[in-house]
PDB file of C-alpha atoms in Angstrom:
ATOM      1  CA  UNK A 247     -27.326 -90.706  44.019  1.00 37.00           C
ATOM      2  CA  UNK A 248     -26.137 -86.964  44.831  1.00 39.00           C
ATOM      3  CA  UNK A 249     -25.693 -85.804  48.478  1.00 37.00           C
ATOM      4  CA  UNK A 250     -28.920 -84.827  50.491  1.00 35.00           C
ATOM      5  CA  UNK A 251     -30.208 -81.525  50.167  1.00 37.00           C
ATOM      6  CA  UNK A 252     -28.978 -79.093  52.880  1.00 37.00           C
ATOM      7  CA  UNK A 253     -30.362 -75.537  53.607  1.00 37.00           C
ATOM      8  CA  UNK A 254     -29.087 -72.585  51.633  1.00 40.00           C
ATOM      9  CA  UNK A 255     -26.704 -70.360  53.334  1.00 35.00           C
ATOM     10  CA  UNK A 256     -27.642 -66.821  54.313  1.00 34.00           C
ATOM     11  CA  UNK A 257     -26.330 -63.859  53.083  1.00 32.00           C
ATOM     12  CA  UNK A 258     -23.320 -63.294  55.114  1.00 30.00           C
ATOM     13  CA  UNK A 259     -21.791 -66.786  55.029  1.00 30.00           C
ATOM     14  CA  UNK A 260     -18.585 -67.731  53.030  1.00 30.00           C
ATOM     15  CA  UNK A 261     -18.648 -70.566  50.732  1.00 34.00           C
ATOM     16  CA  UNK A 262     -15.431 -73.330  50.883  1.00 34.00           C
ATOM     17  CA  UNK A 263     -13.540 -71.024  47.991  1.00 35.00           C
ATOM     18  CA  UNK A 264     -13.617 -68.149  49.953  1.00 37.00           C
ATOM     19  CA  UNK A 265     -11.168 -69.361  52.737  1.00 38.00           C
ATOM     20  CA  UNK A 266     -11.604 -68.683  56.534  1.00 41.00           C
ATOM     21  CA  UNK A 267     -14.141 -70.254  59.386  1.00 43.00           C
ATOM     22  CA  UNK A 268     -16.690 -71.914  56.902  1.00 52.00           C
ATOM     23  CA  UNK A 269     -19.616 -73.145  58.730  1.00 41.00           C
ATOM     24  CA  UNK A 270     -21.483 -73.689  54.933  1.00 49.00           C
ATOM     25  CA  UNK A 271     -18.202 -76.227  54.290  1.00 55.00           C
ATOM     26  CA  UNK A 272     -20.543 -78.986  53.062  1.00 60.00           C
ATOM     27  CA  UNK A 273     -23.624 -77.765  52.695  1.00 72.00           C
ATOM     28  CA  UNK A 274     -25.349 -78.084  49.514  1.00 76.00           C
ATOM     29  CA  UNK A 275     -26.241 -74.493  48.541  1.00 81.00           C
ATOM     30  CA  UNK A 276     -29.354 -73.342  46.297  1.00 90.00           C
ATOM     31  CA  UNK A 277     -27.458 -72.987  43.169  1.00 92.00           C
ATOM     32  CA  UNK A 278     -26.179 -76.239  42.898  1.00 94.00           C
ATOM     33  CA  UNK A 279     -29.220 -77.485  43.812  1.00 94.00           C
ATOM     34  CA  UNK A 280     -30.990 -76.007  40.557  1.00 95.00           C
ATOM     35  CA  UNK A 281     -27.808 -76.616  38.428  1.00 97.00           C
ATOM     36  CA  UNK A 282     -28.209 -80.848  39.060  1.00 96.00           C
ATOM     37  CA  UNK A 283     -31.477 -80.589  37.968  1.00 96.00           C
ATOM     38  CA  UNK A 284     -30.988 -78.960  34.993  1.00 96.00           C
ATOM     39  CA  UNK A 285     -28.346 -81.296  34.000  1.00 97.00           C
ATOM     40  CA  UNK A 286     -30.774 -84.176  35.240  1.00 97.00           C
ATOM     41  CA  UNK A 287     -33.782 -82.666  32.795  1.00 97.00           C
ATOM     42  CA  UNK A 288     -31.446 -81.961  29.965  1.00 97.00           C
ATOM     43  CA  UNK A 289     -28.398 -84.489  29.753  1.00 98.00           C
ATOM     44  CA  UNK A 290     -27.139 -83.150  26.478  1.00 97.00           C
ATOM     45  CA  UNK A 291     -25.818 -80.649  28.068  1.00 97.00           C
ATOM     46  CA  UNK A 292     -22.898 -82.815  29.218  1.00 98.00           C
ATOM     47  CA  UNK A 293     -23.777 -86.539  27.666  1.00 98.00           C
ATOM     48  CA  UNK A 294     -20.053 -87.713  26.066  1.00 98.00           C
ATOM     49  CA  UNK A 295     -18.439 -84.534  26.848  1.00 97.00           C
ATOM     50  CA  UNK A 296     -15.309 -83.567  29.678  1.00 97.00           C
ATOM     51  CA  UNK A 297     -16.684 -81.197  32.394  1.00 98.00           C
ATOM     52  CA  UNK A 298     -14.956 -79.183  34.906  1.00 98.00           C
ATOM     53  CA  UNK A 299     -16.622 -77.923  37.772  1.00 98.00           C
ATOM     54  CA  UNK A 300     -14.610 -74.842  38.950  1.00 97.00           C
ATOM     55  CA  UNK A 301     -15.850 -74.181  43.158  1.00 95.00           C
ATOM     56  CA  UNK A 302     -17.474 -77.207  43.258  1.00 96.00           C
ATOM     57  CA  UNK A 303     -18.017 -77.337  47.513  1.00 93.00           C
ATOM     58  CA  UNK A 304     -19.734 -80.898  47.634  1.00 94.00           C
ATOM     59  CA  UNK A 305     -19.542 -81.531  43.730  1.00 96.00           C
ATOM     60  CA  UNK A 306     -23.457 -82.059  43.524  1.00 96.00           C
ATOM     61  CA  UNK A 307     -23.263 -80.529  39.941  1.00 97.00           C
ATOM     62  CA  UNK A 308     -20.378 -82.501  38.982  1.00 98.00           C
ATOM     63  CA  UNK A 309     -21.846 -85.649  40.089  1.00 97.00           C
ATOM     64  CA  UNK A 310     -25.142 -84.871  38.450  1.00 97.00           C
ATOM     65  CA  UNK A 311     -23.416 -84.326  35.232  1.00 98.00           C
ATOM     66  CA  UNK A 312     -21.599 -87.727  35.471  1.00 98.00           C
ATOM     67  CA  UNK A 313     -25.166 -89.098  36.282  1.00 97.00           C
ATOM     68  CA  UNK A 314     -26.153 -88.156  33.246  1.00 98.00           C
ATOM     69  CA  UNK A 315     -23.597 -89.404  30.951  1.00 98.00           C
ATOM     70  CA  UNK A 316     -20.756 -86.920  30.545  1.00 98.00           C
ATOM     71  CA  UNK A 317     -17.699 -88.522  29.510  1.00 97.00           C
ATOM     72  CA  UNK A 318     -15.625 -87.596  32.461  1.00 97.00           C
ATOM     73  CA  UNK A 319     -15.790 -84.857  35.585  1.00 98.00           C
ATOM     74  CA  UNK A 320     -13.282 -82.982  37.458  1.00 98.00           C
ATOM     75  CA  UNK A 321     -14.141 -81.443  40.756  1.00 98.00           C
ATOM     76  CA  UNK A 322     -12.222 -78.748  41.998  1.00 97.00           C
ATOM     77  CA  UNK A 323     -11.828 -76.520  44.701  1.00 95.00           C
ATOM     78  CA  UNK A 324      -9.327 -75.474  47.248  1.00 93.00           C
ATOM     79  CA  UNK A 325     -10.637 -77.601  49.901  1.00 93.00           C
ATOM     80  CA  UNK A 326     -11.651 -81.019  48.158  1.00 95.00           C
ATOM     81  CA  UNK A 327     -12.974 -82.511  51.252  1.00 95.00           C
ATOM     82  CA  UNK A 328     -16.729 -82.171  50.596  1.00 95.00           C
ATOM     83  CA  UNK A 329     -16.439 -83.239  47.134  1.00 96.00           C
ATOM     84  CA  UNK A 330     -14.683 -86.076  47.632  1.00 96.00           C
ATOM     85  CA  UNK A 331     -17.035 -87.307  50.705  1.00 95.00           C
ATOM     86  CA  UNK A 332     -19.495 -86.809  48.259  1.00 95.00           C
ATOM     87  CA  UNK A 333     -17.797 -89.086  45.690  1.00 96.00           C
ATOM     88  CA  UNK A 334     -17.001 -91.521  48.371  1.00 96.00           C
ATOM     89  CA  UNK A 335     -21.096 -91.746  48.799  1.00 96.00           C
ATOM     90  CA  UNK A 336     -21.289 -92.466  45.003  1.00 95.00           C
ATOM     91  CA  UNK A 337     -19.242 -95.314  43.850  1.00 96.00           C
ATOM     92  CA  UNK A 338     -21.092 -95.883  40.342  1.00 96.00           C
ATOM     93  CA  UNK A 339     -19.752 -92.830  39.602  1.00 97.00           C
ATOM     94  CA  UNK A 340     -16.227 -92.985  40.761  1.00 96.00           C
ATOM     95  CA  UNK A 341     -15.003 -94.106  37.076  1.00 96.00           C
ATOM     96  CA  UNK A 342     -15.787 -90.819  35.480  1.00 97.00           C
ATOM     97  CA  UNK A 343     -14.794 -88.481  38.363  1.00 97.00           C
ATOM     98  CA  UNK A 344     -11.738 -87.589  39.698  1.00 96.00           C
ATOM     99  CA  UNK A 345     -11.284 -84.429  42.340  1.00 97.00           C
ATOM    100  CA  UNK A 346      -8.271 -81.989  41.910  1.00 97.00           C
ATOM    101  CA  UNK A 347      -7.350 -78.696  44.175  1.00 96.00           C
ATOM    102  CA  UNK A 348      -7.494 -75.416  41.780  1.00 96.00           C
ATOM    103  CA  UNK A 349      -7.520 -72.208  43.099  1.00 94.00           C
ATOM    104  CA  UNK A 350      -9.240 -69.586  40.897  1.00 94.00           C
ATOM    105  CA  UNK A 351      -6.279 -67.818  38.783  1.00 94.00           C
ATOM    106  CA  UNK A 352      -4.195 -70.206  39.083  1.00 95.00           C
ATOM    107  CA  UNK A 353      -2.158 -70.678  36.549  1.00 94.00           C
ATOM    108  CA  UNK A 354      -0.472 -73.951  37.240  1.00 95.00           C
ATOM    109  CA  UNK A 355      -3.135 -75.857  38.929  1.00 94.00           C
ATOM    110  CA  UNK A 356      -5.207 -74.984  35.569  1.00 95.00           C
ATOM    111  CA  UNK A 357      -2.623 -76.708  33.186  1.00 96.00           C
ATOM    112  CA  UNK A 358      -2.523 -79.123  35.633  1.00 94.00           C
ATOM    113  CA  UNK A 359      -6.364 -80.479  35.382  1.00 94.00           C
ATOM    114  CA  UNK A 360      -6.050 -79.282  31.824  1.00 95.00           C
ATOM    115  CA  UNK A 361      -3.039 -81.818  30.929  1.00 95.00           C
ATOM    116  CA  UNK A 362      -4.523 -84.371  32.810  1.00 93.00           C
ATOM    117  CA  UNK A 363      -8.060 -84.349  30.911  1.00 93.00           C
ATOM    118  CA  UNK A 364      -5.956 -83.771  27.336  1.00 93.00           C
ATOM    119  CA  UNK A 365      -7.003 -80.301  26.817  1.00 94.00           C
ATOM    120  CA  UNK A 366      -9.415 -77.656  27.343  1.00 95.00           C
ATOM    121  CA  UNK A 367     -13.028 -78.859  28.704  1.00 97.00           C
ATOM    122  CA  UNK A 368     -16.120 -79.004  26.633  1.00 97.00           C
ATOM    123  CA  UNK A 369     -18.403 -78.097  29.478  1.00 98.00           C
ATOM    124  CA  UNK A 370     -17.476 -75.868  32.827  1.00 98.00           C
ATOM    125  CA  UNK A 371     -19.706 -75.486  35.431  1.00 98.00           C
ATOM    126  CA  UNK A 372     -19.733 -73.144  37.992  1.00 97.00           C
ATOM    127  CA  UNK A 373     -23.182 -72.985  40.643  1.00 96.00           C
ATOM    128  CA  UNK A 374     -23.309 -70.076  43.437  1.00 92.00           C
ATOM    129  CA  UNK A 375     -20.003 -69.572  43.108  1.00 94.00           C
ATOM    130  CA  UNK A 376     -20.794 -65.702  42.931  1.00 93.00           C
ATOM    131  CA  UNK A 377     -22.029 -64.025  46.003  1.00 89.00           C
ATOM    132  CA  UNK A 378     -20.949 -60.529  48.266  1.00 89.00           C
ATOM    133  CA  UNK A 379     -17.844 -62.448  49.857  1.00 88.00           C
ATOM    134  CA  UNK A 380     -16.773 -63.503  46.648  1.00 88.00           C
ATOM    135  CA  UNK A 381     -16.653 -60.634  44.229  1.00 90.00           C
ATOM    136  CA  UNK A 382     -13.449 -59.524  44.479  1.00 91.00           C
ATOM    137  CA  UNK A 383     -12.496 -63.040  43.380  1.00 94.00           C
ATOM    138  CA  UNK A 384     -14.630 -62.297  40.594  1.00 94.00           C
ATOM    139  CA  UNK A 385     -11.969 -61.398  37.967  1.00 95.00           C
ATOM    140  CA  UNK A 386      -9.882 -64.414  38.688  1.00 95.00           C
ATOM    141  CA  UNK A 387     -12.727 -66.546  38.513  1.00 96.00           C
ATOM    142  CA  UNK A 388     -14.025 -65.431  34.786  1.00 95.00           C
ATOM    143  CA  UNK A 389     -10.515 -65.868  34.234  1.00 94.00           C
ATOM    144  CA  UNK A 390     -10.525 -69.521  35.252  1.00 95.00           C
ATOM    145  CA  UNK A 391     -13.603 -70.217  33.179  1.00 95.00           C
ATOM    146  CA  UNK A 392     -12.373 -68.787  30.342  1.00 93.00           C
ATOM    147  CA  UNK A 393      -8.374 -70.339  29.889  1.00 94.00           C
ATOM    148  CA  UNK A 394     -10.988 -73.528  31.248  1.00 95.00           C
ATOM    149  CA  UNK A 395     -13.654 -73.866  28.226  1.00 95.00           C
ATOM    150  CA  UNK A 396     -12.561 -75.242  25.060  1.00 94.00           C
ATOM    151  CA  UNK A 397     -12.921 -73.035  21.747  1.00 91.00           C
ATOM    152  CA  UNK A 398     -16.393 -74.612  20.950  1.00 91.00           C
ATOM    153  CA  UNK A 399     -17.408 -75.632  24.376  1.00 95.00           C
ATOM    154  CA  UNK A 400     -19.247 -73.934  27.064  1.00 95.00           C
ATOM    155  CA  UNK A 401     -19.584 -72.663  30.177  1.00 97.00           C
ATOM    156  CA  UNK A 402     -22.620 -72.819  33.033  1.00 97.00           C
ATOM    157  CA  UNK A 403     -22.572 -70.509  35.531  1.00 97.00           C
ATOM    158  CA  UNK A 404     -25.971 -70.746  37.725  1.00 97.00           C
ATOM    159  CA  UNK A 405     -26.090 -67.355  39.570  1.00 96.00           C
ATOM    160  CA  UNK A 406     -28.456 -66.332  42.957  1.00 95.00           C
ATOM    161  CA  UNK A 407     -28.847 -63.183  43.348  1.00 95.00           C
ATOM    162  CA  UNK A 408     -28.167 -62.024  46.909  1.00 92.00           C
ATOM    163  CA  UNK A 409     -27.130 -58.640  46.840  1.00 93.00           C
ATOM    164  CA  UNK A 410     -27.774 -56.427  43.867  1.00 94.00           C
ATOM    165  CA  UNK A 411     -24.570 -54.575  43.726  1.00 94.00           C
ATOM    166  CA  UNK A 412     -23.082 -58.251  43.007  1.00 95.00           C
ATOM    167  CA  UNK A 413     -25.213 -58.840  40.459  1.00 95.00           C
ATOM    168  CA  UNK A 414     -23.971 -55.324  38.700  1.00 95.00           C
ATOM    169  CA  UNK A 415     -20.775 -56.455  39.348  1.00 95.00           C
ATOM    170  CA  UNK A 416     -21.004 -60.025  37.711  1.00 95.00           C
ATOM    171  CA  UNK A 417     -22.767 -57.782  34.910  1.00 94.00           C
ATOM    172  CA  UNK A 418     -19.621 -55.443  34.559  1.00 94.00           C
ATOM    173  CA  UNK A 419     -17.815 -59.358  34.050  1.00 94.00           C
ATOM    174  CA  UNK A 420     -19.587 -60.769  31.739  1.00 93.00           C
ATOM    175  CA  UNK A 421     -19.495 -57.969  29.686  1.00 90.00           C
ATOM    176  CA  UNK A 422     -15.995 -58.022  29.087  1.00 86.00           C
ATOM    177  CA  UNK A 423     -15.664 -61.870  29.145  1.00 85.00           C
ATOM    178  CA  UNK A 424     -15.584 -62.009  25.321  1.00 77.00           C
ATOM    179  CA  UNK A 425     -18.032 -64.261  22.967  1.00 74.00           C
ATOM    180  CA  UNK A 426     -21.531 -65.580  22.908  1.00 80.00           C
ATOM    181  CA  UNK A 427     -23.438 -64.736  26.541  1.00 89.00           C
ATOM    182  CA  UNK A 428     -26.934 -66.227  27.037  1.00 92.00           C
ATOM    183  CA  UNK A 429     -28.946 -66.104  29.906  1.00 93.00           C
ATOM    184  CA  UNK A 430     -32.455 -67.574  31.292  1.00 94.00           C
ATOM    185  CA  UNK A 431     -33.921 -67.049  34.533  1.00 94.00           C
ATOM    186  CA  UNK A 432     -34.198 -69.712  37.023  1.00 90.00           C
ATOM    187  CA  UNK A 433     -36.909 -68.800  39.143  1.00 84.00           C
ATOM    188  CA  UNK A 434     -37.088 -65.826  41.506  1.00 86.00           C
ATOM    189  CA  UNK A 435     -33.271 -64.404  41.604  1.00 93.00           C
ATOM    190  CA  UNK A 436     -31.662 -67.276  40.229  1.00 95.00           C
ATOM    191  CA  UNK A 437     -30.474 -67.175  36.682  1.00 96.00           C
ATOM    192  CA  UNK A 438     -28.243 -69.275  34.363  1.00 96.00           C
ATOM    193  CA  UNK A 439     -25.654 -67.735  31.987  1.00 95.00           C
ATOM    194  CA  UNK A 440     -24.489 -69.765  29.233  1.00 95.00           C
ATOM    195  CA  UNK A 441     -20.930 -68.286  27.897  1.00 94.00           C
ATOM    196  CA  UNK A 442     -19.560 -69.469  24.646  1.00 86.00           C
ATOM    197  CA  UNK A 443     -20.448 -72.793  23.072  1.00 48.00           C
ATOM    198  CA  UNK A 444     -22.125 -72.647  19.304  1.00 42.00           C
ATOM    199  CA  UNK A 445     -26.024 -73.577  19.690  1.00 41.00           C
ATOM    200  CA  UNK A 446     -27.428 -75.984  21.136  1.00 42.00           C
ATOM    201  CA  UNK A 447     -27.474 -74.941  24.120  1.00 49.00           C
ATOM    202  CA  UNK A 448     -29.853 -74.254  27.338  1.00 57.00           C
ATOM    203  CA  UNK A 449     -31.683 -71.474  25.420  1.00 48.00           C
ATOM    204  CA  UNK A 450     -32.231 -67.438  26.296  1.00 42.00           C
ATOM    205  CA  UNK A 451     -30.765 -64.484  25.434  1.00 41.00           C
ATOM    206  CA  UNK A 452     -28.732 -61.924  26.934  1.00 37.00           C
TER     207      UNK A 452
END
């Protein structure tokens, strides 16, 4: 089973991929919970596919993808301690999951992950990785998503709004992303963006 739920950090907190003194390290954020729940409800989104989770933190979404039948899942972050700890608690999934260091915009580490996977990923997951302290890294995040996703694949980005200015920055970045972009509302101030893909997605319009 995925790691237990934890309280959502407040808007002033910094996630593990943001570096620094991070008291939220090891916490399960609301966006991760929502994406994990979606994959549990719609396993067809990942079943039989190669999956990459970026900014994985505890890896709750990626582990949910593995439990839903993904062919293989790669959990990535700058600090892998939380992902590795979660994986160690889920021995039944260990044969289908590995962990790799990946900083957004770092071409060599992304190339290594793609090489190990045999090419770009059919599904890329990113849960709650866009928040006030990560806004400056948004271009690198979207570049990594673009370069990691297979031509006929899809990226699923779960966004929880904490600041209207961050939402505006994300919207601008997605408009410049290229390709299809769908949006599904998942409750108060939470939305799933589906980037790329060729039908059969989680639904919704831009």
